[in-house]
Coordinates of C-alpha atoms (C1' of nucleotides) in Angstrom, one line a residue:
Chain A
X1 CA 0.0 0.0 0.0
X2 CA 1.6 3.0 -1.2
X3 CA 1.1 6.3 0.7
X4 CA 0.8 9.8 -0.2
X5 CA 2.5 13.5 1.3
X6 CA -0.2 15.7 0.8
X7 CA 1.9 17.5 -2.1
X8 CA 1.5 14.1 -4.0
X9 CA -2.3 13.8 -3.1
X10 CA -3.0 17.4 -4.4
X11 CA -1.1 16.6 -8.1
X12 CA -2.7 13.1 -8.6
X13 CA -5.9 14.9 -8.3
X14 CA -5.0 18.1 -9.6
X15 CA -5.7 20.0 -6.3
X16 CA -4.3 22.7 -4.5
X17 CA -2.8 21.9 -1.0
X18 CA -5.0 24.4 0.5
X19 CA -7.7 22.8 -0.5
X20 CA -6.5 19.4 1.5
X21 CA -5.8 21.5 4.2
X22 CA -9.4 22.8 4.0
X23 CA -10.9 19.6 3.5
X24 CA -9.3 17.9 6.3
X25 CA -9.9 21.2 8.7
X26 CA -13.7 20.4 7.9
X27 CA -13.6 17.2 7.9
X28 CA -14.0 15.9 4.7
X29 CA -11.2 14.1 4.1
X30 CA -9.2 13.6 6.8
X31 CA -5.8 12.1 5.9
X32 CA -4.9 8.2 6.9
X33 CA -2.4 9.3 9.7
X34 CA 0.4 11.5 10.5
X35 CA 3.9 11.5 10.1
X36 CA 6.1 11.3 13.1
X37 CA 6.6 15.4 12.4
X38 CA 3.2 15.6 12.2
X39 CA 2.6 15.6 8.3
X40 CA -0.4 14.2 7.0
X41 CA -0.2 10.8 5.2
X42 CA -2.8 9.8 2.9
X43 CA -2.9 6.2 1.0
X44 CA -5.2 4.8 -1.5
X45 CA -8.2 4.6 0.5
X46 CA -8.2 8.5 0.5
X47 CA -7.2 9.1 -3.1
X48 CA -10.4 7.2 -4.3
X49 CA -12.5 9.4 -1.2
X50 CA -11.2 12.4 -2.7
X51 CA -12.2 11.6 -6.5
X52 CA -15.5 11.1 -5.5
X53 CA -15.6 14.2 -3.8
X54 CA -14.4 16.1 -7.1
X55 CA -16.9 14.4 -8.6
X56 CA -19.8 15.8 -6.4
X57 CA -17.8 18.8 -6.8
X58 CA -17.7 19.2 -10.4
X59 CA -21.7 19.1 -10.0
X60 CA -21.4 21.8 -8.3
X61 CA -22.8 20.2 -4.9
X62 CA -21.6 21.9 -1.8
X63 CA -18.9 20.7 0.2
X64 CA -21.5 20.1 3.5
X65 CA -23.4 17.8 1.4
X66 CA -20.8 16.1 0.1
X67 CA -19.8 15.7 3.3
X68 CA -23.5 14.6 4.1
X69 CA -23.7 12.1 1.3
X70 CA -20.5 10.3 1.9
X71 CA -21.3 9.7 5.6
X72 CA -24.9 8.1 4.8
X73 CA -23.7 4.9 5.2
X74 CA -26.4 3.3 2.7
X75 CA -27.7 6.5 0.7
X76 CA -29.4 6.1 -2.2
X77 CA -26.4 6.7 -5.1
X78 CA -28.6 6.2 -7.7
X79 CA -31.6 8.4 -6.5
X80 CA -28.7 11.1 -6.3
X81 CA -27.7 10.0 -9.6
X82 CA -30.8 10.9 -11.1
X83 CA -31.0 14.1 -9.4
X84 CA -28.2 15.5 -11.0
X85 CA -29.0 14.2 -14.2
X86 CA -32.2 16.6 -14.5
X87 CA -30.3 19.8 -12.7
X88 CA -27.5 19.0 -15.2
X89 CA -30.0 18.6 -18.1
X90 CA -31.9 22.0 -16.7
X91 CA -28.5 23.7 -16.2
X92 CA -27.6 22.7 -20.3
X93 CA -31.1 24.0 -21.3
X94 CA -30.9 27.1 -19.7
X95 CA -27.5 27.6 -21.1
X96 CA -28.8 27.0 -24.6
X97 CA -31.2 29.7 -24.5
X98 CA -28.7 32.2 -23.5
X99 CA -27.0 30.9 -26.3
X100 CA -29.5 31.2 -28.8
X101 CA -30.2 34.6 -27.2
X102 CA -26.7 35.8 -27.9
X103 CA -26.6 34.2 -31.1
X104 CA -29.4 35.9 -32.1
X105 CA -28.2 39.2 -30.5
X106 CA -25.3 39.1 -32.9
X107 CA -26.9 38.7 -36.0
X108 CA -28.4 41.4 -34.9
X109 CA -25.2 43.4 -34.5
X110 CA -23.5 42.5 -37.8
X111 CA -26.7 42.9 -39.5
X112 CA -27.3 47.0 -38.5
X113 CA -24.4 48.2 -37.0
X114 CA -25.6 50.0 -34.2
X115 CA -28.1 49.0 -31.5
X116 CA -29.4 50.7 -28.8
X117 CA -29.1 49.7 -25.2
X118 CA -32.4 49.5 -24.8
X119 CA -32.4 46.6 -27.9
X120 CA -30.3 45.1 -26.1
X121 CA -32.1 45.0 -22.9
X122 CA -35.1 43.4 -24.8
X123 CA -33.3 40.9 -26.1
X124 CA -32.1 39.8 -22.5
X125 CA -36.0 40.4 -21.0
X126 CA -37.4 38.8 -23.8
X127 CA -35.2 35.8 -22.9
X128 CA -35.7 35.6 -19.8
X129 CA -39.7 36.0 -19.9
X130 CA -39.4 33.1 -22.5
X131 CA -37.8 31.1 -19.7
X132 CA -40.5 31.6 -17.6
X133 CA -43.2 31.4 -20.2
X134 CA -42.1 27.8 -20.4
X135 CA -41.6 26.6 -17.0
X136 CA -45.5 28.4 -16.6
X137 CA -47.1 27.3 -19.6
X138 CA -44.8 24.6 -21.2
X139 CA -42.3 24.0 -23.4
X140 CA -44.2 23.0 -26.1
X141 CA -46.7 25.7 -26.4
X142 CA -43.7 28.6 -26.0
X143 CA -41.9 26.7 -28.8
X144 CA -44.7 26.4 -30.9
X145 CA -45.2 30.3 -30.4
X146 CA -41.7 31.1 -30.9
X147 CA -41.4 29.1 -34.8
X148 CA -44.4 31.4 -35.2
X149 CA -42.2 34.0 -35.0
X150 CA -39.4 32.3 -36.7
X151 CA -41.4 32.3 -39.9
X152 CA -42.0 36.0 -39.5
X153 CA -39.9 38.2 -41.6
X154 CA -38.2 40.7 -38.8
X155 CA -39.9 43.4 -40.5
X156 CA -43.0 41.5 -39.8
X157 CA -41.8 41.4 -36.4
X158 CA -40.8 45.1 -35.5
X159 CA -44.6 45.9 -36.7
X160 CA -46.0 43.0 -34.3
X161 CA -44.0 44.7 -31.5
X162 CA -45.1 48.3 -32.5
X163 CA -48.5 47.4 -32.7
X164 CA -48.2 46.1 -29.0
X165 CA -47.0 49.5 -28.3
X166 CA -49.7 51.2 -30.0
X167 CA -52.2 49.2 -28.0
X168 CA -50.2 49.8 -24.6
X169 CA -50.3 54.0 -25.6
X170 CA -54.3 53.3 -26.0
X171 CA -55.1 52.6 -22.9
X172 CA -52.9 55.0 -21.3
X173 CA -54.8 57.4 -23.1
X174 CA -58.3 55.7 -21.3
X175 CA -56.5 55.9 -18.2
X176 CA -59.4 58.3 -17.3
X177 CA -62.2 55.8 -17.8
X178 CA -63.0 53.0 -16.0
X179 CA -62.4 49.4 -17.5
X180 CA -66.1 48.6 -19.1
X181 CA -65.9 52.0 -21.6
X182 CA -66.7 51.1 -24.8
X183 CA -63.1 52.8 -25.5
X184 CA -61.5 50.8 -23.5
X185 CA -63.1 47.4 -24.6
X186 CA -62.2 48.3 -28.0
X187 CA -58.4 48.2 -26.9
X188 CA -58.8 44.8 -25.3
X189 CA -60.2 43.5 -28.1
X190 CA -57.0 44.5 -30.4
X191 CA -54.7 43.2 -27.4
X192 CA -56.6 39.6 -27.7
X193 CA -56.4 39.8 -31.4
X194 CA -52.4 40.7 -31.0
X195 CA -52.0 37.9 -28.4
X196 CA -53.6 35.2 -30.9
X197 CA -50.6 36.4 -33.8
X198 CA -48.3 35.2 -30.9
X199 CA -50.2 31.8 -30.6
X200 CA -53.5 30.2 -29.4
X201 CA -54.9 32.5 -27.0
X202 CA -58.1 31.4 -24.9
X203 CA -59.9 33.7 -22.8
X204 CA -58.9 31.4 -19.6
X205 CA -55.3 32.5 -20.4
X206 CA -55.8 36.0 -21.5
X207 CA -57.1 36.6 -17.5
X208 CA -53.8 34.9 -16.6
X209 CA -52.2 37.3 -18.8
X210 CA -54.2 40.4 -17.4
X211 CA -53.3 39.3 -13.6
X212 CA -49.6 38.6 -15.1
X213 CA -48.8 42.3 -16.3
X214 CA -49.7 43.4 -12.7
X215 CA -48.2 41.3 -10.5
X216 CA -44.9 41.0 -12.2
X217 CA -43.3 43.8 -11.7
X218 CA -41.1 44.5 -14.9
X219 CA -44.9 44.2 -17.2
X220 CA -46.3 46.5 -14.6
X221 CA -43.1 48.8 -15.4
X222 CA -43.6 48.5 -19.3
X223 CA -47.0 49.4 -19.0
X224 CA -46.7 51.8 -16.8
X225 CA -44.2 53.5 -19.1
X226 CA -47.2 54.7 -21.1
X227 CA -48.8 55.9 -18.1
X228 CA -48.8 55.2 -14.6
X229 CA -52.2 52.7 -13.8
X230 CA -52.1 51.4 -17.4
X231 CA -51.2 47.6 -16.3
X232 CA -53.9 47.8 -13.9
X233 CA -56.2 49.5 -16.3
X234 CA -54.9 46.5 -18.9
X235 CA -55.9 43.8 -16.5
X236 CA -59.2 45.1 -15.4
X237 CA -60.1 45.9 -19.3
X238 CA -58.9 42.0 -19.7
X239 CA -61.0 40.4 -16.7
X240 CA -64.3 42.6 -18.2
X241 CA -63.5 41.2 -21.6
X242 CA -63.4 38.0 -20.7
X243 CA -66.6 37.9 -18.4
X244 CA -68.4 39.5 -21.1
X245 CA -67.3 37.0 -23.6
X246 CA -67.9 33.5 -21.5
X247 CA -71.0 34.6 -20.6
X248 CA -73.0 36.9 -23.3
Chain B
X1 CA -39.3 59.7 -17.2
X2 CA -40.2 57.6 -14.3
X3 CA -38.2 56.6 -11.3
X4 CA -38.0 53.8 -8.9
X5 CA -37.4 53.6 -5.5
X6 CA -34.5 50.8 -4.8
X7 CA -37.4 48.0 -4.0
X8 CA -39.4 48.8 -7.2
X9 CA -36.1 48.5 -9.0
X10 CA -35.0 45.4 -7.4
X11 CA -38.8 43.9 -8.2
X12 CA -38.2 44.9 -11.6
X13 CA -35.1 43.4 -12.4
X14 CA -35.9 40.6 -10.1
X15 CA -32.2 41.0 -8.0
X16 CA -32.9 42.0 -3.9
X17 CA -32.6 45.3 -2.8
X18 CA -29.1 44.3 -1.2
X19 CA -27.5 43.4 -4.3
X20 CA -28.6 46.8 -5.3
X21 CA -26.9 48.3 -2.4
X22 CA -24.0 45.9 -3.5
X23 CA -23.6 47.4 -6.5
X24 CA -23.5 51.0 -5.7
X25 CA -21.3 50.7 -3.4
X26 CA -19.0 49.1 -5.6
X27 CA -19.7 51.8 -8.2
X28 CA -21.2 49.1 -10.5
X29 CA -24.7 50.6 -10.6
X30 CA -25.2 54.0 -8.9
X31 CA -28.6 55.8 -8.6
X32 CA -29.8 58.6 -10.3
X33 CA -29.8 61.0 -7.6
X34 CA -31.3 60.8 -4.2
X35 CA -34.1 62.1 -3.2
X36 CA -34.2 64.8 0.0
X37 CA -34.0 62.6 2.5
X38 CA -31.2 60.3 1.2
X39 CA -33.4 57.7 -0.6
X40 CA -31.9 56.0 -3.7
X41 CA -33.8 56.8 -6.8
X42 CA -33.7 55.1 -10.2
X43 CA -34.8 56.0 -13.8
X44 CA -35.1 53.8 -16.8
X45 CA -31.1 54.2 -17.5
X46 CA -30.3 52.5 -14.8
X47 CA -32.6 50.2 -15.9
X48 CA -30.9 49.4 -19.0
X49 CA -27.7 49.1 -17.3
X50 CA -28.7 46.5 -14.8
X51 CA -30.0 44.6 -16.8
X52 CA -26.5 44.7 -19.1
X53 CA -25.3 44.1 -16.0
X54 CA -27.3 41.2 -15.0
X55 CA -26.6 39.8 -18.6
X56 CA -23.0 39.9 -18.0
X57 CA -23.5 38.4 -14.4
X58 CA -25.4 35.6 -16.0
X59 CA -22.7 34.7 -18.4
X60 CA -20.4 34.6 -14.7
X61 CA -18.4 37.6 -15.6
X62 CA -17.1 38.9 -12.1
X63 CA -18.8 42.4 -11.2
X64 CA -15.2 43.6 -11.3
X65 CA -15.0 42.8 -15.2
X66 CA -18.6 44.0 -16.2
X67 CA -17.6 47.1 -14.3
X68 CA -14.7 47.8 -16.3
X69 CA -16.4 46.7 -20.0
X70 CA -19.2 48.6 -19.3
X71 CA -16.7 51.9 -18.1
X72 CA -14.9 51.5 -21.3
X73 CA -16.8 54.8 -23.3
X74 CA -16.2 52.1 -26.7
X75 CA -15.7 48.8 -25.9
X76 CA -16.0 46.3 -28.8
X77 CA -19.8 44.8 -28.2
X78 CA -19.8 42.3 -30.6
X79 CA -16.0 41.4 -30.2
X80 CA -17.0 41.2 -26.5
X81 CA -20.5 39.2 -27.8
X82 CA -18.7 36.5 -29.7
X83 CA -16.3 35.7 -26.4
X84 CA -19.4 35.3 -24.3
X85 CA -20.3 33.2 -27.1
X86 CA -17.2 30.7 -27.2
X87 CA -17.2 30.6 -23.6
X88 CA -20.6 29.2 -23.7
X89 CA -20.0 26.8 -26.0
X90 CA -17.4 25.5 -23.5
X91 CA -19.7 25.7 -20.9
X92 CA -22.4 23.6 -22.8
X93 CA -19.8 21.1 -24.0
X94 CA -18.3 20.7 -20.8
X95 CA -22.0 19.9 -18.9
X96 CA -23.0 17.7 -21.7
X97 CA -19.6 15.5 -20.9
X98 CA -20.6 15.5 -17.9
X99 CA -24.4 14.5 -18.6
X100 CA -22.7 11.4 -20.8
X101 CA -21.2 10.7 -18.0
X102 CA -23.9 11.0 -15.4
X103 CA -26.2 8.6 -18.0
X104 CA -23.3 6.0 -18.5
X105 CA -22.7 5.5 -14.9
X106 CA -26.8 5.0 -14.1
X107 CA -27.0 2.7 -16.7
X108 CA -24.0 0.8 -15.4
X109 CA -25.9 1.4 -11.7
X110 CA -29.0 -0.2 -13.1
X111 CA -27.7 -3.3 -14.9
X112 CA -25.8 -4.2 -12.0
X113 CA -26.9 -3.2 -8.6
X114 CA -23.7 -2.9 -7.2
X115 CA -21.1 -1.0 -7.9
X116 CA -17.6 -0.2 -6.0
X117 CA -16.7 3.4 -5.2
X118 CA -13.3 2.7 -7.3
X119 CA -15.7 1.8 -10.5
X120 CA -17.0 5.7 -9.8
X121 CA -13.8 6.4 -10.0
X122 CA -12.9 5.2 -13.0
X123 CA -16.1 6.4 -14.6
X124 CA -15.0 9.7 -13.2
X125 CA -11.5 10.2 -13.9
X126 CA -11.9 8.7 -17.7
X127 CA -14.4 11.6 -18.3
X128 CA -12.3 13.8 -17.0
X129 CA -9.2 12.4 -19.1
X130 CA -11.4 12.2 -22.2
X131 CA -11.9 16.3 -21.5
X132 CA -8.0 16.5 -21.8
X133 CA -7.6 13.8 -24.4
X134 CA -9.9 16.5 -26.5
X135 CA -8.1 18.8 -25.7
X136 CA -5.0 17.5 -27.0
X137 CA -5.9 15.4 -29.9
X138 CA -8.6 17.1 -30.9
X139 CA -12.6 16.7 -30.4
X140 CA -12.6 14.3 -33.5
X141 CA -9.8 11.8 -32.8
X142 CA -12.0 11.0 -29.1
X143 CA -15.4 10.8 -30.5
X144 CA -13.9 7.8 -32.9
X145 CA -12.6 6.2 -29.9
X146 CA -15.2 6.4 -28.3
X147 CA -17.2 5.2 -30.7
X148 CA -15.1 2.0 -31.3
X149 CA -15.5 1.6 -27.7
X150 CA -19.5 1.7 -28.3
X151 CA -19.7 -1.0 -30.6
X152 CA -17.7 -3.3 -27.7
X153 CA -19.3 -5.4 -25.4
X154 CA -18.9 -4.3 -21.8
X155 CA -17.6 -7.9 -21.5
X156 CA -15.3 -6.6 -24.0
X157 CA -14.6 -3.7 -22.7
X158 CA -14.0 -5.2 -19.4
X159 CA -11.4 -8.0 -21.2
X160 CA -9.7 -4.5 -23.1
X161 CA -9.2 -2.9 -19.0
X162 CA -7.7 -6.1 -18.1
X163 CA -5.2 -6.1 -20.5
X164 CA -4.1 -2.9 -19.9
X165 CA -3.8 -4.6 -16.2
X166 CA -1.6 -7.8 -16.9
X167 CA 0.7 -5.2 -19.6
X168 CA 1.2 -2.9 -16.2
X169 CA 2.2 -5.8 -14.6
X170 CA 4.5 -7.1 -17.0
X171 CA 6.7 -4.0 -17.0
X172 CA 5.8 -3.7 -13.6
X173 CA 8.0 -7.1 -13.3
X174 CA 10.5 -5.9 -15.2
X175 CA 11.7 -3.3 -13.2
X176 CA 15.4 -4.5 -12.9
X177 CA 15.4 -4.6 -16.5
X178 CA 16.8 -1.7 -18.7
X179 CA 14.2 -0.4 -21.3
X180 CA 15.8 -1.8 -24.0
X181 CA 16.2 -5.6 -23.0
X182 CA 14.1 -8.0 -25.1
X183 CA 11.4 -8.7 -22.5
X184 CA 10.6 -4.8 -21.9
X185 CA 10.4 -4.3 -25.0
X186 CA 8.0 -7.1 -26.2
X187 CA 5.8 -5.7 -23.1
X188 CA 6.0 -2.4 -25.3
X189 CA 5.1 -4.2 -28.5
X190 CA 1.9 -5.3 -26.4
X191 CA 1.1 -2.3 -25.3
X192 CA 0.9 -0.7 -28.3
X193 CA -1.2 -3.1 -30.0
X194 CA -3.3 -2.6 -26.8
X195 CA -3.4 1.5 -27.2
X196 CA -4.2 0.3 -31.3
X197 CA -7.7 -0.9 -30.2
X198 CA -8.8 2.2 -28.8
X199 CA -7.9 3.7 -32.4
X200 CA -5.0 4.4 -35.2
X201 CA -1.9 4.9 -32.8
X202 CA 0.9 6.3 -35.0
X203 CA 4.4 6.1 -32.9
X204 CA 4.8 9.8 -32.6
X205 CA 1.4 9.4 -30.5
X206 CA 3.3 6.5 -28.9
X207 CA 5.6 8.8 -27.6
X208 CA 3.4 11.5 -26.6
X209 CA 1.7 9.0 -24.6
X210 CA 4.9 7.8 -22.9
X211 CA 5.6 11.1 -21.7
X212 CA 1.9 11.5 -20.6
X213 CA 2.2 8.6 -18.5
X214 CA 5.3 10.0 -16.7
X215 CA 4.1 13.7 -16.7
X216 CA 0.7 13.0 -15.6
X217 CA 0.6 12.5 -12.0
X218 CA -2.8 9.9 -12.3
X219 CA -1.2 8.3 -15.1
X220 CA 2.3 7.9 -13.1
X221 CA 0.3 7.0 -10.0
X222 CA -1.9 4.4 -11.9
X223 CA 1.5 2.7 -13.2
X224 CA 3.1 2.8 -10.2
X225 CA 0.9 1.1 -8.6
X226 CA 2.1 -2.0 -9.7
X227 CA 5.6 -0.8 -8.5
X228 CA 7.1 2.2 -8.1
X229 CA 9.1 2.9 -11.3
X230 CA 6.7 1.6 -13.8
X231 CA 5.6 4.8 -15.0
X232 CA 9.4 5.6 -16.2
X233 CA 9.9 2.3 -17.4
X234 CA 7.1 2.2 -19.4
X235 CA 8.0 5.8 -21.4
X236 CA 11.3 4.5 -21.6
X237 CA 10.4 0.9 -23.3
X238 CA 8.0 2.8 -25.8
X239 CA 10.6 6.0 -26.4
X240 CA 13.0 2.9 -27.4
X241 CA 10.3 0.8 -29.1
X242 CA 9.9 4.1 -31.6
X243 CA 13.3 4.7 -32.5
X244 CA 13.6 1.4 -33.0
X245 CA 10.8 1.0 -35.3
X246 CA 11.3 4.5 -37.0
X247 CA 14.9 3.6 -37.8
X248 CA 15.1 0.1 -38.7
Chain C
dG1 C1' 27.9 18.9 12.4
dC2 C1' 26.0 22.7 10.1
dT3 C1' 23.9 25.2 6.6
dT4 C1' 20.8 25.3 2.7
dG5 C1' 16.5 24.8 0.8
dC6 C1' 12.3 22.7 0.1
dG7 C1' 8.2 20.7 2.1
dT8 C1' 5.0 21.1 5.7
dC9 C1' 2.6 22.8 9.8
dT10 C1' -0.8 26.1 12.1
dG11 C1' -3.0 30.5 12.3
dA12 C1' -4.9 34.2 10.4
dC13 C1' -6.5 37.5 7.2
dG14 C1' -8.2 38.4 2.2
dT15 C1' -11.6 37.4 -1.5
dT16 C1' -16.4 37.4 -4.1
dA17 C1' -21.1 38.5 -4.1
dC18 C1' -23.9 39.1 -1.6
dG19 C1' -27.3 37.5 3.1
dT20 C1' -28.6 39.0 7.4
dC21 C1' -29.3 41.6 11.3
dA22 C1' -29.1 46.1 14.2
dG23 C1' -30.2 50.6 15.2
dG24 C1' -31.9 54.7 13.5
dC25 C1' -34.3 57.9 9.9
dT26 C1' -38.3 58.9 6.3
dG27 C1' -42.7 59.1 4.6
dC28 C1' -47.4 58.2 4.4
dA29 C1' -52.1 56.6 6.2
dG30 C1' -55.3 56.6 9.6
Chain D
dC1 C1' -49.6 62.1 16.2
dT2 C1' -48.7 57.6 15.9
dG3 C1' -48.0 53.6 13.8
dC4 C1' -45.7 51.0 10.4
dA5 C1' -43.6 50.0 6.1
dG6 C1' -39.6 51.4 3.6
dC7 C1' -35.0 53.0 3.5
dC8 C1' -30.5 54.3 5.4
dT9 C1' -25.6 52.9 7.0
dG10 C1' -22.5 49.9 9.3
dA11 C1' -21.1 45.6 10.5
dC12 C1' -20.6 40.8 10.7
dG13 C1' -21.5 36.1 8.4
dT14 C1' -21.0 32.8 4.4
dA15 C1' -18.4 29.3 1.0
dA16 C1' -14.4 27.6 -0.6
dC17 C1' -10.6 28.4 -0.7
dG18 C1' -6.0 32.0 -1.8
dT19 C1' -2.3 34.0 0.3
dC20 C1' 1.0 35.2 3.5
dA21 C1' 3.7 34.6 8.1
dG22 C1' 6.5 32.3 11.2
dA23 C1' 8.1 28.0 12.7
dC24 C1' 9.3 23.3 12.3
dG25 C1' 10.8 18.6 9.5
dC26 C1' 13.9 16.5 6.5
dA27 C1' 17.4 15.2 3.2
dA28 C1' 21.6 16.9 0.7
dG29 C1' 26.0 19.0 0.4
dC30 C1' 30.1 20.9 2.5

DNA sequence: GCTTGCGTCTGACGTTACGTCAGGCTGCAG
DNA sequence: CTGCAGCCTGACGTAACGTCAGACGCAAGC
């Protein structure tokens, strides 16, 4: 049985000796023995210890629960297994979509040389909505909406997102009336009609919508941009549409 | 122009207000103005920039570094754009290895219920040398390998390991020998046709490999296992092998 | 036997990006 | 005017080590 200074341990597994040090301070891998002068001596036993803690560590666990994991005397590896499987396979995904946001941010770029901050920004929110468009309503459904969009010419696109706008500065401009004008109904309709260019849009999911630009706070601010009470005006005109239309 | 107090801001760009605080001090993200009695307050520019910010946060640039791109008056976006891009691509690459890894070793969990925390090991410490082997020979060369090992049995696999094994031994037993004596180097001669079954092994490889196994502390360590001095042996039988066979 | 020099020890403070109080103002509603 | 939520600053805590500092261990060379 061969045994190890702690030098040796830290190049076979391509560690720092601080980081033995650390490990053994907090007891996660405390060496085989000590040296007569009091160095630590590690042997095989511990090699294969700390390559599975690496291994934990490259999944980004923390070191307590390393620590936790390896002391269970009978825990379930391949429930653990598993576990990291889907945070890894969430992890990836989430990484693609930044990737396919930057990719797409740099067409962008090349395409007209200049951009905005503020394109930029919409590009990241957009991204990030989209994330949790999908963990609230699907992947499918947001996939399906987004090759909508992918068929679209960007022109197309650019007068999709105007016409949002156009809709968000009419009922700022109602912010006076209260959400059953005629006015003001008028504007919900066009929102619902904008919403179904996007994908299928059923009333159940248009109130969801309505409650959505409220309660999250960055719609609340877009809306509000036109006017300050237009997400609320938005919601309210939303809720009245709907009632009106499930039950006429 | 609207404003935001620090918690509508932090709402909005869903970080906490501390962070906020965080970055002000820091000089990352400071407010507007303040309002008369010392209250932080926003407006949509500082919107834009946190949420560059938060962009380059996601991508794990320390604050530091998004501090200093975003300072520079005319730092190159899309130059800047494309890095974020590569280092993605790494990122992605490097989790999917991982998630091959992850599905290989379940399977191997499922099939047979046991498994040793040395076979974890192995599983571990091949991914991470296949991550290196790519990195030195190229994506390509390791995706062939590993295909060839694919279309092998795991009995096959398993007979491949072991005869890796009894070649370590051999030179392992040969330790009093000089590199050049007839038994060494018929153990060499073995152990190239061994290497040739994980894929074309031209004997400049041959010799990059002997090196690796000396140079590389897991490599030495595995070798010496089976006595200290193997490793050296080892690089020294194939260095001879090759300038015997290149020079005949 | 003594110096040289590297390896190792412990202890302690530094780092990053905040979290989490604590104690004291501010601002607005009732 | 009196709560009470929101905000302020200052300070300490966290994770996983990095980075000295000062002292000891150990093998080699003179």
């Amino acid at each position: 049985m061969s045994t190890y200074s702690i030098s040796q341990l830290a190049a076979l597994a391509g560690v720092s000796v601080r980081t033995l040090h650390h490990y053994d301070a907090i007891g996660l891998l405390q060496p085989a023995g000590r040296s007569s002068g009091g160095y630590r001596l590690y042997n095989e036993h511990q090699v294969l210890q700390l390559q599975q803690i690496l291994m934990f560590r490259e999944l980004e666990y923390p070191l307590a629960q390393i620590q936790q994991i390896m002391q269970t005397p009978d825990y379930d590896l391949i429930h653990c297994l598993r576990q990291q499987q889907q945070l890894l396979a969430g992890r990836i995904a989430h990484l693609q979509r930044l990737q396919s946001m930057l990719d797409f941010t740099i067409q962008q770029q090349e395409s007209s040389a200049m951009t905005t901050s503020s394109q930029l920004f919409n590009q990241f929110s957009q991204a990030t909505l989209r994330e949790e468009a999908a963990q609230r309503w699907g992947e499918a459904e947001v996939r399906q909406s987004e090759q909508k969009m992918a068929q679209l010419s960007s022109e197309q696109q650019q007068k999709l997102a105007a016409e949002g706008e156009q809709i968000a500065r009419g009922f700022a401009q109602c912010l006076h009336l209260p959400a059953d004008a005629a006015e003001v109904q008028l504007w919900a309709v066009r929102q619902h009609q904008w919403l179904q260019q996007y994908g299928p849009c059923p009333l159940q999911r248009l109130v969801m919508l309505g409650d959505l630009y409220v309660s999250d706070a960055r719609f609340q601010a877009y809306y509000d941009r036109f006017g300050a009470g237009t997400a609320v005006l938005l919601r309210d005109a939303l809720h009245w549409y709907v009632a009106s239309q499930s039950a006429p």
